[in-house]
PDB file of C-alpha atoms in Angstrom:
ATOM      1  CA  UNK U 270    -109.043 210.995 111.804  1.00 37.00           C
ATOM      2  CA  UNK U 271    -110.297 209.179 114.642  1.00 40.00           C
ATOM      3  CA  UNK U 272    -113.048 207.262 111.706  1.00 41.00           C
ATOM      4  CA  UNK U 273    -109.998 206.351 109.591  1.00 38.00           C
ATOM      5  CA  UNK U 274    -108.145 204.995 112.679  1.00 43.00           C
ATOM      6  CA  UNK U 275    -110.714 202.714 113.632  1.00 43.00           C
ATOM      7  CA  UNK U 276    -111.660 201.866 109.938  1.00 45.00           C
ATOM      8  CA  UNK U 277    -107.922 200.451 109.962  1.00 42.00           C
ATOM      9  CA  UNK U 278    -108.236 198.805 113.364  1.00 46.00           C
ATOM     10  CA  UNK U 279    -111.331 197.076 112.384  1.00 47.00           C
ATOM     11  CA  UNK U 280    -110.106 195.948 109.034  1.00 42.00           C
ATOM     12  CA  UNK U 281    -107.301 194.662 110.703  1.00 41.00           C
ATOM     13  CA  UNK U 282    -109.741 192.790 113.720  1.00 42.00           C
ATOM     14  CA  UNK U 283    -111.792 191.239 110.896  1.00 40.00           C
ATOM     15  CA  UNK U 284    -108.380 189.524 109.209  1.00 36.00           C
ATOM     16  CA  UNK U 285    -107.289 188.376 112.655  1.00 38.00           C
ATOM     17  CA  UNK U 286    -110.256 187.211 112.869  1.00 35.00           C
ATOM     18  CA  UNK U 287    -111.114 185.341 109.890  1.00 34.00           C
ATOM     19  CA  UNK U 288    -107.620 184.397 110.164  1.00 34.00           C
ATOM     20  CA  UNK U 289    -107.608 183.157 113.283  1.00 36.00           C
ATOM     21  CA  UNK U 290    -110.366 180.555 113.346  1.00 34.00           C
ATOM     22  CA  UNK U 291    -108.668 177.276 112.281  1.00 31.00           C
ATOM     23  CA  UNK U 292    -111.505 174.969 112.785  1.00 34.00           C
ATOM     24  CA  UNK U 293    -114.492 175.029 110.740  1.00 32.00           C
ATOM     25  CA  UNK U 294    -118.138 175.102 112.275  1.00 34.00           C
ATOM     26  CA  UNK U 295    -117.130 176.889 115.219  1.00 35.00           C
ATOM     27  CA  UNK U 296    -116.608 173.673 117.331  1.00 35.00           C
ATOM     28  CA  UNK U 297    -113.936 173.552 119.886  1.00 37.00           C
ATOM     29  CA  UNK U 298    -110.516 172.632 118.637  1.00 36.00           C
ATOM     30  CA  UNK U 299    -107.813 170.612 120.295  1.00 38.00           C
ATOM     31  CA  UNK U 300    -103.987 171.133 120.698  1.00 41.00           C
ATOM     32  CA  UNK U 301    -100.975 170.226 122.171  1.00 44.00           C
ATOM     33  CA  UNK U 302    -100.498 170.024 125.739  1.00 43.00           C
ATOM     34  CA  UNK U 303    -100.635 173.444 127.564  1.00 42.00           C
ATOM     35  CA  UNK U 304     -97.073 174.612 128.383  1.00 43.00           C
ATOM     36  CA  UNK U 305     -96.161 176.036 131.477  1.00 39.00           C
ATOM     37  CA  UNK U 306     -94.848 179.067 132.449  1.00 50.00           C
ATOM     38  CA  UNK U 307     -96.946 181.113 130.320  1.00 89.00           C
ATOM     39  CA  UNK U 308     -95.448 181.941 127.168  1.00 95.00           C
ATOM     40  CA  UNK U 309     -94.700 179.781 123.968  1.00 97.00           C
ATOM     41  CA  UNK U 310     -92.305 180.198 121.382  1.00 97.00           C
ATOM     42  CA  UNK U 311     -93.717 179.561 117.686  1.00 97.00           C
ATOM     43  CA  UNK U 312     -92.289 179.998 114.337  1.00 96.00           C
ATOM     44  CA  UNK U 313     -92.580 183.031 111.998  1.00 95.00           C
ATOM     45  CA  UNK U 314     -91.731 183.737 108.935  1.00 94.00           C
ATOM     46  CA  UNK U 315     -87.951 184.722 109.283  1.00 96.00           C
ATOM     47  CA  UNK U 316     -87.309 183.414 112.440  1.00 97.00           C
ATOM     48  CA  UNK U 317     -89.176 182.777 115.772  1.00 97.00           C
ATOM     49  CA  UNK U 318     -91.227 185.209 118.671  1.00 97.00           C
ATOM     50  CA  UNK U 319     -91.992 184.008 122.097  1.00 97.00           C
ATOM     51  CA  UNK U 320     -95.177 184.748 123.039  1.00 97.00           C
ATOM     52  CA  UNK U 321     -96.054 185.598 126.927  1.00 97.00           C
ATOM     53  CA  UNK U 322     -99.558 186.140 128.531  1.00 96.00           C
ATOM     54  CA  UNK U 323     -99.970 188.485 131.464  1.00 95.00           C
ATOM     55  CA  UNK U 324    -102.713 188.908 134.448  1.00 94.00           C
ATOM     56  CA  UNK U 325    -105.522 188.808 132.863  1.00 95.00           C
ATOM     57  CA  UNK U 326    -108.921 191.114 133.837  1.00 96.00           C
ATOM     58  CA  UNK U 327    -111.663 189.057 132.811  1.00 96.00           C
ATOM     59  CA  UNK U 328    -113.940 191.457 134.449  1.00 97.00           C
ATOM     60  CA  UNK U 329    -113.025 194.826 131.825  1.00 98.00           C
ATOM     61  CA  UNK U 330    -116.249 195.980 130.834  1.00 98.00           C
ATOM     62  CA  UNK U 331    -115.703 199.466 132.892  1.00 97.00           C
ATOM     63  CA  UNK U 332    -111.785 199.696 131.493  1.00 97.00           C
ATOM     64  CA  UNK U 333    -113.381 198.685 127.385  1.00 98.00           C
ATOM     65  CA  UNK U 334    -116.382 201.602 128.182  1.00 97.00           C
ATOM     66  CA  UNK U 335    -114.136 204.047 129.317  1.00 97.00           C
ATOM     67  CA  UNK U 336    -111.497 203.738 126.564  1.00 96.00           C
ATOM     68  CA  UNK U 337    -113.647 205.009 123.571  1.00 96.00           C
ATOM     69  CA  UNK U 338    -116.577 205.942 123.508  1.00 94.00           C
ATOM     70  CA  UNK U 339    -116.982 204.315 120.296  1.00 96.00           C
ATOM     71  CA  UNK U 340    -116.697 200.911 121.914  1.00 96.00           C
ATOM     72  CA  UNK U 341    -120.226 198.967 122.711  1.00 96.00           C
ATOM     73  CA  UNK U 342    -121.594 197.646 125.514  1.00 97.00           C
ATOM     74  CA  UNK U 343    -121.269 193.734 125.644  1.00 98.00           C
ATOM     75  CA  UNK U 344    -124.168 191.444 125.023  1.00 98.00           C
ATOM     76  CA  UNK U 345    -126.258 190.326 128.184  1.00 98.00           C
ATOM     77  CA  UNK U 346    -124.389 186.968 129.383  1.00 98.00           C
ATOM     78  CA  UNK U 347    -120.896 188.092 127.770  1.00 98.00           C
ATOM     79  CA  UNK U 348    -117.923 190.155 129.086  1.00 98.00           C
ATOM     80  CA  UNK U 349    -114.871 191.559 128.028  1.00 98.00           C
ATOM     81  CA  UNK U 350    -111.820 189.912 129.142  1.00 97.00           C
ATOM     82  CA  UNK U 351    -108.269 191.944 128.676  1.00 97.00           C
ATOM     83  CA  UNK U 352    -105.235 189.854 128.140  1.00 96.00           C
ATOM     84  CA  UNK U 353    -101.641 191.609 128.092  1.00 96.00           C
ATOM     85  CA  UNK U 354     -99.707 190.196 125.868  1.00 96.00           C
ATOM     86  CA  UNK U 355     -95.599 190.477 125.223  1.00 97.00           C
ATOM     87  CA  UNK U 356     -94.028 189.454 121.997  1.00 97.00           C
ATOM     88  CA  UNK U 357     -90.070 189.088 121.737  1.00 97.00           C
ATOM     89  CA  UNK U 358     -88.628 188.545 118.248  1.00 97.00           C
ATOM     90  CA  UNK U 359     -85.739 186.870 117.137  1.00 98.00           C
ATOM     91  CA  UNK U 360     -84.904 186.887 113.356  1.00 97.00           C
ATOM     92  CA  UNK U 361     -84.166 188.753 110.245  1.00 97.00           C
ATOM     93  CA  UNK U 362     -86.576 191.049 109.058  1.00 96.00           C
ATOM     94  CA  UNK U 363     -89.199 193.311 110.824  1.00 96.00           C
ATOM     95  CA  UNK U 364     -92.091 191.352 112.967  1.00 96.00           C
ATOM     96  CA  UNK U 365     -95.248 193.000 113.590  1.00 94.00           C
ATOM     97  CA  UNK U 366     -97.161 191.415 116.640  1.00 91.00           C
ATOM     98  CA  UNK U 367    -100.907 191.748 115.463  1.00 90.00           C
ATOM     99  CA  UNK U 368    -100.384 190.655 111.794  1.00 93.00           C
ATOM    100  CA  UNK U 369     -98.049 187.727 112.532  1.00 94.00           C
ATOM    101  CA  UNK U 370     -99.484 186.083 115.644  1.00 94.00           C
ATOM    102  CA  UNK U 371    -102.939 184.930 116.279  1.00 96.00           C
ATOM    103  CA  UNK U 372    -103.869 184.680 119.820  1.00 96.00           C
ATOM    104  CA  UNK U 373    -106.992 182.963 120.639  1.00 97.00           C
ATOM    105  CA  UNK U 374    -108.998 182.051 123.862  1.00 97.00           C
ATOM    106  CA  UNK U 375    -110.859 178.774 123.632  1.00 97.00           C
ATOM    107  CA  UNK U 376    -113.027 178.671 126.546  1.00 96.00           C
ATOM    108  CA  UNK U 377    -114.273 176.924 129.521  1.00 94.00           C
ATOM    109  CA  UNK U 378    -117.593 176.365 127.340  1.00 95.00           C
ATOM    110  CA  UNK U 379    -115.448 174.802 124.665  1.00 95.00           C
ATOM    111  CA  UNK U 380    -115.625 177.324 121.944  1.00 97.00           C
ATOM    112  CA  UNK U 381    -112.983 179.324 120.517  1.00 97.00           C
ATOM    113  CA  UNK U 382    -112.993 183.329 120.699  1.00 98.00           C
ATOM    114  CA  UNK U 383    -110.976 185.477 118.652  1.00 96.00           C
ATOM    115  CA  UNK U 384    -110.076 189.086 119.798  1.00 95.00           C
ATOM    116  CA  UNK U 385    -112.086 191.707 119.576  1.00 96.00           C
ATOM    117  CA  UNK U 386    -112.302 194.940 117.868  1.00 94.00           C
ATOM    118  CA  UNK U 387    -112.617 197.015 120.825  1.00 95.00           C
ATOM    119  CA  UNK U 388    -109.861 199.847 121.598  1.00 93.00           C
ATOM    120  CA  UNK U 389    -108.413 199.767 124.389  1.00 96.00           C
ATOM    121  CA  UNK U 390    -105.174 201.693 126.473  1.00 94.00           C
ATOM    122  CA  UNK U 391    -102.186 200.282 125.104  1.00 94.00           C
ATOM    123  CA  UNK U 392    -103.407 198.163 122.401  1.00 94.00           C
ATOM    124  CA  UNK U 393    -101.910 195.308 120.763  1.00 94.00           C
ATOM    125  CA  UNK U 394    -102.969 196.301 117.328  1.00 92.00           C
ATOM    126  CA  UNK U 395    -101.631 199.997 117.731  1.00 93.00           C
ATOM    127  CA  UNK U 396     -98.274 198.784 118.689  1.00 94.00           C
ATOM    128  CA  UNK U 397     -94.777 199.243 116.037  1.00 94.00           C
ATOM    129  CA  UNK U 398     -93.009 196.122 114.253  1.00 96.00           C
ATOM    130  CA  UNK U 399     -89.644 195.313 115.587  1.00 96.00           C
ATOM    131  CA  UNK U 400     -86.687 193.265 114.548  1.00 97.00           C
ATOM    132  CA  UNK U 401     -84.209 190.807 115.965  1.00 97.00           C
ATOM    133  CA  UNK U 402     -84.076 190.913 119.670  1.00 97.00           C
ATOM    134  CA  UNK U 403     -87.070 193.453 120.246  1.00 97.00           C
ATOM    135  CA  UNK U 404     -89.845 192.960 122.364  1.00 97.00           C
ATOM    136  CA  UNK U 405     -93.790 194.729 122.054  1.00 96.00           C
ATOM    137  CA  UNK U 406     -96.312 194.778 124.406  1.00 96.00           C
ATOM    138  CA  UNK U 407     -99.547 195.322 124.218  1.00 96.00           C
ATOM    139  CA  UNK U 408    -103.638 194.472 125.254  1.00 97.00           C
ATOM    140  CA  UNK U 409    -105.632 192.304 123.361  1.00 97.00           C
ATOM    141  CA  UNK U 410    -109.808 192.178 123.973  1.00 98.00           C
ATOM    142  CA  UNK U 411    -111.848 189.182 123.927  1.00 98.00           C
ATOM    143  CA  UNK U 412    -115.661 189.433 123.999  1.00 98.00           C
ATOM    144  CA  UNK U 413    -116.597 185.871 125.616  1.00 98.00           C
ATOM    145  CA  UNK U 414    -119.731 184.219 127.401  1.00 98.00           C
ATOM    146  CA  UNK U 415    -119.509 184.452 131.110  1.00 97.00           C
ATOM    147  CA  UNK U 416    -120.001 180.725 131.805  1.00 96.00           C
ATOM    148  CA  UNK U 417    -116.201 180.611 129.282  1.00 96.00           C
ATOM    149  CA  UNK U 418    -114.345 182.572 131.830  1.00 94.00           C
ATOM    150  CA  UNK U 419    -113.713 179.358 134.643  1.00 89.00           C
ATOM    151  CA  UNK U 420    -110.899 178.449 132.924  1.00 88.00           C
ATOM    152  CA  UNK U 421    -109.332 177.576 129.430  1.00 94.00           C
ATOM    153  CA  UNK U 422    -106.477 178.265 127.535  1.00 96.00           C
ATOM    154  CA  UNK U 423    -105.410 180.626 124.729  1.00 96.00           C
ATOM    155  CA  UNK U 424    -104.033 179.206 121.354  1.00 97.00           C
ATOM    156  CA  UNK U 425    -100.786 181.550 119.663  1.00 97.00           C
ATOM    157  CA  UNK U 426    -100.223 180.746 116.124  1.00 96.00           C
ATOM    158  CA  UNK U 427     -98.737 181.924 112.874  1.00 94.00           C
ATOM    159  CA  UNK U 428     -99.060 181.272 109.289  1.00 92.00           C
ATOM    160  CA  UNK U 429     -95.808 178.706 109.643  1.00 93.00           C
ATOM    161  CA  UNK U 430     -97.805 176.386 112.484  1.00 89.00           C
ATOM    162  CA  UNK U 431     -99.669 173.371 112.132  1.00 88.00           C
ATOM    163  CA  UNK U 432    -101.339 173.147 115.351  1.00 93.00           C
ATOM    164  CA  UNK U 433    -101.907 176.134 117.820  1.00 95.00           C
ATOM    165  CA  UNK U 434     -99.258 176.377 121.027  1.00 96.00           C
ATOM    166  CA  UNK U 435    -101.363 176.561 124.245  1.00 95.00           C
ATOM    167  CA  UNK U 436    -101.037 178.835 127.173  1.00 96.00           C
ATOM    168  CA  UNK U 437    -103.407 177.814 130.335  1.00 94.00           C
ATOM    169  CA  UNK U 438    -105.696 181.190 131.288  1.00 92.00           C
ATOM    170  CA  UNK U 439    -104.506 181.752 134.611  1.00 74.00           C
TER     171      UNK U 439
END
């Protein structure tokens, strides 16, 4: 059971993933000014979700270990950085957080990261769609060079966005 469940995770990672990169060559991309406050609202299919960054850990290696076993070790000069993320939709239809929204971290080294496939307590990808007026919360991992960590931003988009809305990494 515990195979199939992260066979479905990690098919899922790899399409947020591929679907996430939006510039080609993996150079750093640009967007619209950072907003403040730490959330964004963006545009979905069947309505709109506001998208809200918490503390961040960008120190998690011991929390990413210690969650499953299945999990590896990061590459020398890279760490895993948690981000808590809350999603509130409002619109017709259901929403689900992981599949619609593509959250990003584009780095203090300039490069952009997309999440990882790590499992972790209360994960992003393991969370339930919701409709109009809900709200889901969950982690999302990023595996990112330690020099990438001194600042940035992370880029939320969907399918219905032209450029990525930033959040400053706090």
């Amino acid at each position: 059971m515990l195979a199939l469940m992260l066979g479905i995770i990690g098919g899922v990672a790899g399409l947020v993933i591929y679907s996430g990169s939006r510039s080609s060559g993996g150079e750093a991309t640009t967007s619209q000014q950072p907003e403040p406050g730490g959330s964004v609202e963006v545009p979905t299919e069947n309505g709109t979700a506001t998208v809200s960054i918490g503390e961040i850990d960008w120190d998690a290696n011991e929390e990413v270990a210690a969650a499953s076993g299945a999990n590896d070790a990061p590459p020398e000069g890279h760490v895993y950085v948690i981000v808590p993320v809350t999603m509130t939709y409002a619109g017709s239809g259901e929403f689900t957080g992981w599949f619609d929204i593509t959250v990003t971290f584009v780095g203090a080294d300039g490069q952009e990261y997309s999440s990882d496939s790590a499992l972790v307590d209360d994960d992003l990808y393991l969370q339930p769609s919701i409709t109009d007026g809900g709200t889901t919360s969950g982690n999302l991992v990023f595996l990112v060079a330690v020099e990438a960590t001194e600042g940035g931003e992370f880029h939320v988009s969907t399918w219905e966005t032209d450029e990525p809305r930033s959040i400053p990494a706090a």
